[in-house]
mmCIF file of C-alpha atoms in Angstrom:
data_model
loop_
_atom_site.group_PDB
_atom_site.id
_atom_site.type_symbol
_atom_site.label_atom_id
_atom_site.label_comp_id
_atom_site.label_asym_id
_atom_site.label_seq_id
_atom_site.Cartn_x
_atom_site.Cartn_y
_atom_site.Cartn_z
ATOM 1 C CA MET Q 1214 -24.943 54.466 -15.178
ATOM 2 C CA THR Q 1215 -26.073 50.934 -14.258
ATOM 3 C CA ASP Q 1216 -27.652 49.343 -11.239
ATOM 4 C CA GLY Q 1217 -25.649 46.171 -11.729
ATOM 5 C CA VAL Q 1218 -25.470 43.196 -14.040
ATOM 6 C CA THR Q 1219 -27.254 39.881 -14.301
ATOM 7 C CA ILE Q 1220 -25.841 36.701 -12.839
ATOM 8 C CA GLY Q 1221 -24.703 35.605 -16.305
ATOM 9 C CA ARG Q 1222 -22.717 38.810 -16.857
ATOM 10 C CA ALA Q 1223 -21.301 38.725 -13.318
ATOM 11 C CA ALA Q 1224 -20.163 35.140 -13.774
ATOM 12 C CA ALA Q 1225 -18.498 35.953 -17.082
ATOM 13 C CA PHE Q 1226 -16.719 39.005 -15.652
ATOM 14 C CA ALA Q 1227 -15.501 36.978 -12.647
ATOM 15 C CA GLY Q 1228 -14.298 34.088 -14.817
ATOM 16 C CA VAL Q 1229 -16.688 31.455 -13.469
ATOM 17 C CA THR Q 1230 -19.922 29.830 -14.540
ATOM 18 C CA VAL Q 1231 -23.437 30.701 -13.434
ATOM 19 C CA LYS Q 1232 -23.614 27.319 -11.761
ATOM 20 C CA THR Q 1233 -20.484 28.176 -9.781
ATOM 21 C CA VAL Q 1234 -21.946 31.498 -8.633
ATOM 22 C CA ARG Q 1235 -25.043 29.700 -7.405
ATOM 23 C CA HIS Q 1236 -22.783 27.185 -5.679
ATOM 24 C CA TYR Q 1237 -21.080 30.064 -3.861
ATOM 25 C CA HIS Q 1238 -24.475 31.355 -2.785
ATOM 26 C CA LYS Q 1239 -25.431 27.920 -1.505
ATOM 27 C CA HIS Q 1240 -22.293 27.799 0.657
ATOM 28 C CA GLY Q 1241 -22.916 31.278 2.015
ATOM 29 C CA LEU Q 1242 -19.771 32.748 0.475
ATOM 30 C CA ILE Q 1243 -21.618 35.666 -1.087
ATOM 31 C CA ASP Q 1244 -25.046 37.086 -0.346
ATOM 32 C CA GLU Q 1245 -27.661 36.934 -3.066
ATOM 33 C CA PRO Q 1246 -28.188 40.498 -4.355
ATOM 34 C CA ARG Q 1247 -31.520 42.280 -4.546
ATOM 35 C CA ARG Q 1248 -33.858 41.820 -7.506
ATOM 36 C CA ASP Q 1249 -34.711 44.660 -9.846
ATOM 37 C CA GLY Q 1250 -38.182 45.603 -11.015
ATOM 38 C CA SER Q 1251 -38.084 42.833 -13.624
ATOM 39 C CA GLY Q 1252 -37.285 40.191 -11.026
ATOM 40 C CA TYR Q 1253 -33.624 39.774 -11.983
ATOM 41 C CA ARG Q 1254 -30.881 39.783 -9.384
ATOM 42 C CA ARG Q 1255 -28.370 42.529 -10.045
ATOM 43 C CA TYR Q 1256 -24.691 42.149 -9.099
ATOM 44 C CA GLY Q 1257 -22.790 45.337 -8.329
ATOM 45 C CA SER Q 1258 -19.062 46.030 -8.185
ATOM 46 C CA ALA Q 1259 -18.760 44.828 -4.592
ATOM 47 C CA ASP Q 1260 -20.405 41.546 -5.564
ATOM 48 C CA LEU Q 1261 -18.094 41.171 -8.532
ATOM 49 C CA LEU Q 1262 -15.039 41.817 -6.354
ATOM 50 C CA ARG Q 1263 -16.239 39.169 -3.908
ATOM 51 C CA LEU Q 1264 -16.720 36.652 -6.720
ATOM 52 C CA VAL Q 1265 -13.208 37.263 -8.027
ATOM 53 C CA GLN Q 1266 -11.727 36.892 -4.533
ATOM 54 C CA ILE Q 1267 -13.593 33.635 -3.960
ATOM 55 C CA ARG Q 1268 -12.512 32.272 -7.346
ATOM 56 C CA MET Q 1269 -8.855 33.101 -6.730
ATOM 57 C CA LEU Q 1270 -8.804 31.574 -3.247
ATOM 58 C CA ALA Q 1271 -10.552 28.441 -4.481
ATOM 59 C CA ALA Q 1272 -8.100 28.155 -7.377
ATOM 60 C CA ALA Q 1273 -5.230 28.476 -4.891
ATOM 61 C CA GLY Q 1274 -6.493 25.424 -3.050
ATOM 62 C CA VAL Q 1275 -8.411 26.985 -0.188
ATOM 63 C CA PRO Q 1276 -11.419 24.785 0.737
ATOM 64 C CA LEU Q 1277 -14.743 26.511 0.090
ATOM 65 C CA ALA Q 1278 -15.745 25.912 3.710
ATOM 66 C CA GLU Q 1279 -12.889 28.203 4.819
ATOM 67 C CA ILE Q 1280 -13.080 30.961 2.217
ATOM 68 C CA GLY Q 1281 -15.885 32.957 3.844
ATOM 69 C CA ALA Q 1282 -14.086 33.249 7.184
ATOM 70 C CA ILE Q 1283 -10.827 34.201 5.466
ATOM 71 C CA LEU Q 1284 -12.426 36.968 3.410
ATOM 72 C CA ASP Q 1285 -14.276 38.332 6.429
ATOM 73 C CA ALA Q 1286 -11.173 38.300 8.675
ATOM 74 C CA ASP Q 1287 -9.079 41.297 9.645
ATOM 75 C CA PRO Q 1288 -5.734 41.705 7.810
ATOM 76 C CA ASP Q 1289 -3.664 39.845 10.427
ATOM 77 C CA ARG Q 1290 -6.031 36.885 10.597
ATOM 78 C CA PHE Q 1291 -6.310 36.894 6.798
ATOM 79 C CA ALA Q 1292 -2.519 36.639 6.445
ATOM 80 C CA ALA Q 1293 -2.286 33.925 9.119
ATOM 81 C CA ALA Q 1294 -5.050 31.917 7.438
ATOM 82 C CA LEU Q 1295 -3.234 32.056 4.106
ATOM 83 C CA VAL Q 1296 -0.002 30.870 5.751
ATOM 84 C CA ASP Q 1297 -1.892 27.886 7.178
ATOM 85 C CA VAL Q 1298 -3.403 27.101 3.779
ATOM 86 C CA GLU Q 1299 0.064 27.326 2.220
ATOM 87 C CA ARG Q 1300 1.429 24.865 4.781
ATOM 88 C CA ARG Q 1301 -1.325 22.386 3.990
ATOM 89 C CA LEU Q 1302 -0.696 22.821 0.284
ATOM 90 C CA ASP Q 1303 2.999 22.066 0.865
ATOM 91 C CA ASP Q 1304 1.990 18.862 2.669
ATOM 92 C CA ARG Q 1305 -0.283 17.980 -0.222
ATOM 93 C CA ILE Q 1306 2.506 18.657 -2.710
ATOM 94 C CA ASP Q 1307 4.833 16.353 -0.752
ATOM 95 C CA GLU Q 1308 2.139 13.673 -0.801
ATOM 96 C CA LEU Q 1309 1.639 14.030 -4.554
ATOM 97 C CA ILE Q 1310 5.392 13.861 -5.172
ATOM 98 C CA ALA Q 1311 5.552 10.680 -3.098
ATOM 99 C CA ARG Q 1312 2.694 9.208 -5.149
ATOM 100 C CA ARG Q 1313 4.434 10.175 -8.380
ATOM 101 C CA ASP Q 1314 7.643 8.531 -7.181
ATOM 102 C CA MET Q 1315 5.707 5.393 -6.256
ATOM 103 C CA LEU Q 1316 4.164 5.267 -9.740
ATOM 104 C CA ARG Q 1317 7.632 5.508 -11.247
ATOM 105 C CA ARG Q 1318 8.843 2.685 -9.015
ATOM 106 C CA LEU Q 1319 5.823 0.574 -9.938
ATOM 107 C CA ALA Q 1320 7.124 0.603 -13.499
ATOM 108 C CA THR Q 1321 9.638 -1.960 -12.193
ATOM 109 C CA GLY Q 1322 6.840 -4.265 -11.016
ATOM 110 C CA ASP Q 1323 6.277 -5.404 -7.428
ATOM 111 C CA ARG Q 1324 9.823 -4.366 -6.449
ATOM 112 C CA ALA Q 1325 8.196 -1.074 -5.408
ATOM 113 C CA LEU Q 1326 6.319 -2.916 -2.646
ATOM 114 C CA LEU Q 1327 9.427 -3.935 -0.689
ATOM 115 C CA PRO Q 1328 12.184 -1.957 1.067
ATOM 116 C CA ASP Q 1329 15.383 -1.473 -0.926
ATOM 117 C CA ARG Q 1330 17.459 -3.348 1.668
ATOM 118 C CA VAL Q 1331 15.213 -6.422 1.344
ATOM 119 C CA LEU Q 1332 15.398 -6.291 -2.452
ATOM 120 C CA ALA Q 1333 19.187 -6.080 -2.308
ATOM 121 C CA LYS Q 1334 19.353 -9.092 0.020
ATOM 122 C CA LEU Q 1335 16.959 -11.077 -2.153
ATOM 123 C CA ASP Q 1336 18.977 -10.310 -5.284
ATOM 124 C CA LYS Q 1337 22.157 -11.529 -3.577
ATOM 125 C CA VAL Q 1338 20.537 -14.695 -2.239
ATOM 126 C CA ALA Q 1339 18.969 -15.399 -5.630
ATOM 127 C CA ALA Q 1340 22.369 -15.122 -7.295
ATOM 128 C CA ASP Q 1341 24.033 -17.322 -4.657
ATOM 129 C CA LEU Q 1342 21.348 -20.011 -4.881
ATOM 130 C CA GLY Q 1343 21.022 -19.925 -8.654
ATOM 131 C CA PHE Q 1344 17.404 -18.796 -8.755
ATOM 132 C CA THR Q 1345 15.715 -18.474 -12.121
ATOM 133 C CA PRO Q 1346 13.903 -15.202 -12.921
ATOM 134 C CA GLY Q 1347 10.664 -17.025 -12.134
ATOM 135 C CA ASP Q 1348 12.029 -18.097 -8.745
ATOM 136 C CA VAL Q 1349 12.995 -14.516 -7.937
ATOM 137 C CA THR Q 1350 9.547 -13.247 -8.877
ATOM 138 C CA MET Q 1351 7.830 -15.863 -6.739
ATOM 139 C CA ALA Q 1352 10.094 -15.205 -3.755
ATOM 140 C CA ARG Q 1353 9.468 -11.491 -4.064
ATOM 141 C CA GLU Q 1354 5.711 -12.036 -4.269
ATOM 142 C CA GLY Q 1355 5.869 -14.140 -1.104
ATOM 143 C CA LEU Q 1356 7.661 -11.354 0.745
ATOM 144 C CA VAL Q 1357 5.087 -8.823 -0.453
ATOM 145 C CA LEU Q 1358 2.323 -11.045 0.939
ATOM 146 C CA ILE Q 1359 4.087 -11.415 4.285
ATOM 147 C CA ARG Q 1360 4.535 -7.663 4.563
ATOM 148 C CA ALA Q 1361 0.859 -7.102 3.745
ATOM 149 C CA LEU Q 1362 -0.628 -9.833 5.939
ATOM 150 C CA VAL Q 1363 1.723 -9.634 8.938
ATOM 151 C CA PRO Q 1364 3.385 -6.200 8.761
ATOM 152 C CA GLU Q 1365 4.428 -6.264 12.417
ATOM 153 C CA GLY Q 1366 6.328 -9.517 11.892
ATOM 154 C CA PHE Q 1367 8.033 -8.683 8.582
ATOM 155 C CA ASP Q 1368 11.341 -7.341 9.903
ATOM 156 C CA ASP Q 1369 11.687 -10.238 12.350
ATOM 157 C CA TYR Q 1370 10.979 -12.723 9.559
ATOM 158 C CA ILE Q 1371 13.668 -11.195 7.343
ATOM 159 C CA ALA Q 1372 16.166 -11.227 10.225
ATOM 160 C CA ARG Q 1373 15.511 -14.930 10.938
ATOM 161 C CA VAL Q 1374 15.929 -15.886 7.294
ATOM 162 C CA GLU Q 1375 19.208 -13.939 7.196
ATOM 163 C CA ARG Q 1376 20.464 -15.842 10.246
ATOM 164 C CA GLY Q 1377 19.430 -19.110 8.657
ATOM 165 C CA LEU Q 1378 21.444 -18.350 5.541
ATOM 166 C CA ASP Q 1379 24.595 -18.544 7.681
ATOM 167 C CA ASP Q 1380 23.906 -22.274 8.191
ATOM 168 C CA PRO Q 1381 25.092 -24.425 5.239
ATOM 169 C CA ARG Q 1382 22.537 -27.149 6.068
ATOM 170 C CA TYR Q 1383 19.717 -24.613 5.923
ATOM 171 C CA VAL Q 1384 20.998 -23.237 2.614
ATOM 172 C CA SER Q 1385 21.182 -26.777 1.220
ATOM 173 C CA LEU Q 1386 17.561 -27.428 2.185
ATOM 174 C CA ILE Q 1387 16.439 -24.163 0.591
ATOM 175 C CA LYS Q 1388 18.203 -25.047 -2.639
ATOM 176 C CA ARG Q 1389 16.559 -28.474 -2.695
ATOM 177 C CA MET Q 1390 13.150 -26.981 -1.928
ATOM 178 C CA TRP Q 1391 13.352 -24.602 -4.882
ATOM 179 C CA ARG Q 1392 14.578 -27.387 -7.181
ATOM 180 C CA ALA Q 1393 11.666 -29.507 -5.981
ATOM 181 C CA ALA Q 1394 9.307 -26.969 -7.510
ATOM 182 C CA GLU Q 1395 10.064 -28.540 -10.883
ATOM 183 C CA TRP Q 1396 9.447 -32.127 -9.735
ATOM 184 C CA GLU Q 1397 6.265 -34.072 -10.307
ATOM 185 C CA PRO Q 1398 3.988 -34.145 -7.228
ATOM 186 C CA ASP Q 1399 4.434 -37.915 -6.855
ATOM 187 C CA ASP Q 1400 8.226 -37.786 -7.047
ATOM 188 C CA PRO Q 1401 9.585 -39.975 -4.177
ATOM 189 C CA ARG Q 1402 12.256 -37.374 -3.482
ATOM 190 C CA ILE Q 1403 9.528 -35.124 -2.052
ATOM 191 C CA ASP Q 1404 9.003 -37.505 0.877
ATOM 192 C CA GLU Q 1405 12.727 -37.497 1.658
ATOM 193 C CA LEU Q 1406 12.943 -33.714 1.408
ATOM 194 C CA ALA Q 1407 9.845 -33.230 3.577
ATOM 195 C CA SER Q 1408 11.387 -35.363 6.327
ATOM 196 C CA ALA Q 1409 14.663 -33.454 6.152
ATOM 197 C CA MET Q 1410 12.915 -30.082 6.279
ATOM 198 C CA ALA Q 1411 10.606 -31.049 9.140
ATOM 199 C CA ASP Q 1412 13.493 -32.467 11.177
ATOM 200 C CA HIS Q 1413 15.695 -29.433 10.591
ATOM 201 C CA TYR Q 1414 13.054 -26.938 11.667
ATOM 202 C CA LEU Q 1415 12.072 -29.034 14.684
ATOM 203 C CA ALA Q 1416 15.727 -29.033 15.711
ATOM 204 C CA HIS Q 1417 16.030 -25.285 15.044
ATOM 205 C CA PRO Q 1418 12.619 -23.780 15.944
ATOM 206 C CA ALA Q 1419 14.001 -20.224 15.761
ATOM 207 C CA LEU Q 1420 14.209 -20.722 11.981
ATOM 208 C CA LEU Q 1421 10.600 -21.777 11.519
ATOM 209 C CA PRO Q 1422 9.500 -19.837 8.426
ATOM 210 C CA ILE Q 1423 6.456 -18.166 9.894
ATOM 211 C CA PRO Q 1424 6.161 -14.444 10.625
ATOM 212 C CA SER Q 1425 5.937 -13.562 14.297
ATOM 213 C CA GLY Q 1426 2.600 -12.096 15.254
ATOM 214 C CA LEU Q 1427 0.391 -14.684 13.568
ATOM 215 C CA GLN Q 1428 -0.113 -16.614 16.798
ATOM 216 C CA ALA Q 1429 -1.549 -13.517 18.472
ATOM 217 C CA ARG Q 1430 -4.113 -12.935 15.719
ATOM 218 C CA THR Q 1431 -7.578 -14.456 15.924
ATOM 219 C CA ASP Q 1432 -7.444 -14.931 12.150
ATOM 220 C CA GLY Q 1433 -3.849 -16.182 12.185
ATOM 221 C CA ALA Q 1434 -4.751 -19.497 10.546
ATOM 222 C CA ILE Q 1435 -6.469 -17.733 7.646
ATOM 223 C CA ARG Q 1436 -3.573 -15.351 7.113
ATOM 224 C CA TYR Q 1437 -1.061 -18.171 7.283
ATOM 225 C CA SER Q 1438 -3.082 -20.267 4.864
ATOM 226 C CA LEU Q 1439 -2.881 -17.451 2.323
ATOM 227 C CA LEU Q 1440 0.890 -17.323 2.791
ATOM 228 C CA SER Q 1441 1.507 -21.050 2.739
ATOM 229 C CA GLN Q 1442 -0.524 -21.632 -0.429
ATOM 230 C CA HIS Q 1443 1.374 -19.040 -2.422
ATOM 231 C CA GLY Q 1444 2.989 -20.673 -5.443
ATOM 232 C CA GLU Q 1445 1.314 -24.050 -5.069
ATOM 233 C CA GLU Q 1446 -0.948 -23.548 -8.086
ATOM 234 C CA ARG Q 1447 2.037 -22.855 -10.327
ATOM 235 C CA ARG Q 1448 4.260 -25.477 -8.689
ATOM 236 C CA PRO Q 1449 2.107 -28.427 -7.588
ATOM 237 C CA ALA Q 1450 5.021 -30.332 -6.036
ATOM 238 C CA TRP Q 1451 5.149 -27.695 -3.330
ATOM 239 C CA ALA Q 1452 1.558 -28.460 -2.315
ATOM 240 C CA ARG Q 1453 2.516 -32.033 -1.483
ATOM 241 C CA LEU Q 1454 5.774 -30.965 0.138
ATOM 242 C CA ASN Q 1455 3.958 -28.497 2.368
ATOM 243 C CA ALA Q 1456 1.312 -31.039 3.316
ATOM 244 C CA LEU Q 1457 3.935 -33.614 4.340
ATOM 245 C CA VAL Q 1458 5.970 -31.138 6.388
ATOM 246 C CA GLU Q 1459 2.883 -29.762 8.073
ATOM 247 C CA ALA Q 1460 1.712 -33.250 8.979
ATOM 248 C CA ARG Q 1461 5.032 -33.890 10.723
ATOM 249 C CA TRP Q 1462 4.796 -30.614 12.611
ATOM 250 C CA ARG Q 1463 1.176 -31.163 13.629
ATOM 251 C CA ALA Q 1464 2.181 -34.519 15.045
ATOM 252 C CA ALA Q 1465 4.907 -32.748 17.026
ATOM 253 C CA GLY Q 1466 2.436 -30.091 18.246
ATOM 254 C CA VAL Q 1467 4.375 -27.229 16.693
ATOM 255 C CA LEU Q 1468 2.841 -23.808 16.009
ATOM 256 C CA SER Q 1469 -0.858 -24.460 16.062
ATOM 257 C CA LEU Q 1470 -2.744 -21.417 14.831
ATOM 258 C CA GLY Q 1471 -6.240 -22.801 15.046
ATOM 259 C CA ALA Q 1472 -8.439 -24.527 12.505
ATOM 260 C CA GLY Q 1473 -7.322 -25.309 8.996
ATOM 261 C CA ARG Q 1474 -3.768 -25.276 7.667
ATOM 262 C CA SER Q 1475 -2.009 -24.043 10.731
ATOM 263 C CA THR Q 1476 1.695 -24.775 10.680
ATOM 264 C CA ALA Q 1477 4.650 -23.225 9.020
ATOM 265 C CA SER Q 1478 6.127 -24.754 5.910
ATOM 266 C CA GLY Q 1479 4.726 -22.566 3.196
ATOM 267 C CA ALA Q 1480 6.152 -19.122 3.912
ATOM 268 C CA ARG Q 1481 9.216 -19.795 1.830
ATOM 269 C CA PRO Q 1482 12.364 -17.691 2.188
#
């Protein structure tokens, strides 16, 4: 006959560590048992049963903060509490599956960061315009930035670009702009192209390549600057092209977003 076992034995029987048992005590999940004449705490069968129940609930995903109330509840409340925990676990499982699927999509690069319909449209446009793989990557990166910096204006931006692609003159300008990426920054053709682009957008302001919503933001100029500068480091000719187009638009008073680079040439379709 025994008066109980030490905390080490109780932990081993329950399948946990001594540290875990003490953690349960700290959270009030199980009362600390009495001490024997030698000063050791002795855990009886009821204590051991409680430890096993706590361990199993914790392993099933029940938060420690909820375990005490569940174990102390009547049978109906106990069953209802477990159903609620199961529902939350199902939600967590769905979240983890979504994360796993995202990781699998990320294996394809930044394509995972855009909707499938946008990727399909970009692939078609890239094929029609003769984009190089590098062009496609840069265009996709630009769209990712727009979606991140101006999420509320992304769908409208895509819709306006799609409408623009129905205009042969617009398509011609886009082709020339992407070819210009390979020119030297001092190429005289940049001046001619900048004038043509500025004039076309001034004549068709609905096609201005700037996401809606920037004007309403107090930091719209900063966000637009991040968009408009994308690609300029890798393709210096674009920096000059953007500067020339923006100068024309500033003179016309178009789309001021505040201080700094504040017009709309750099968010390339």
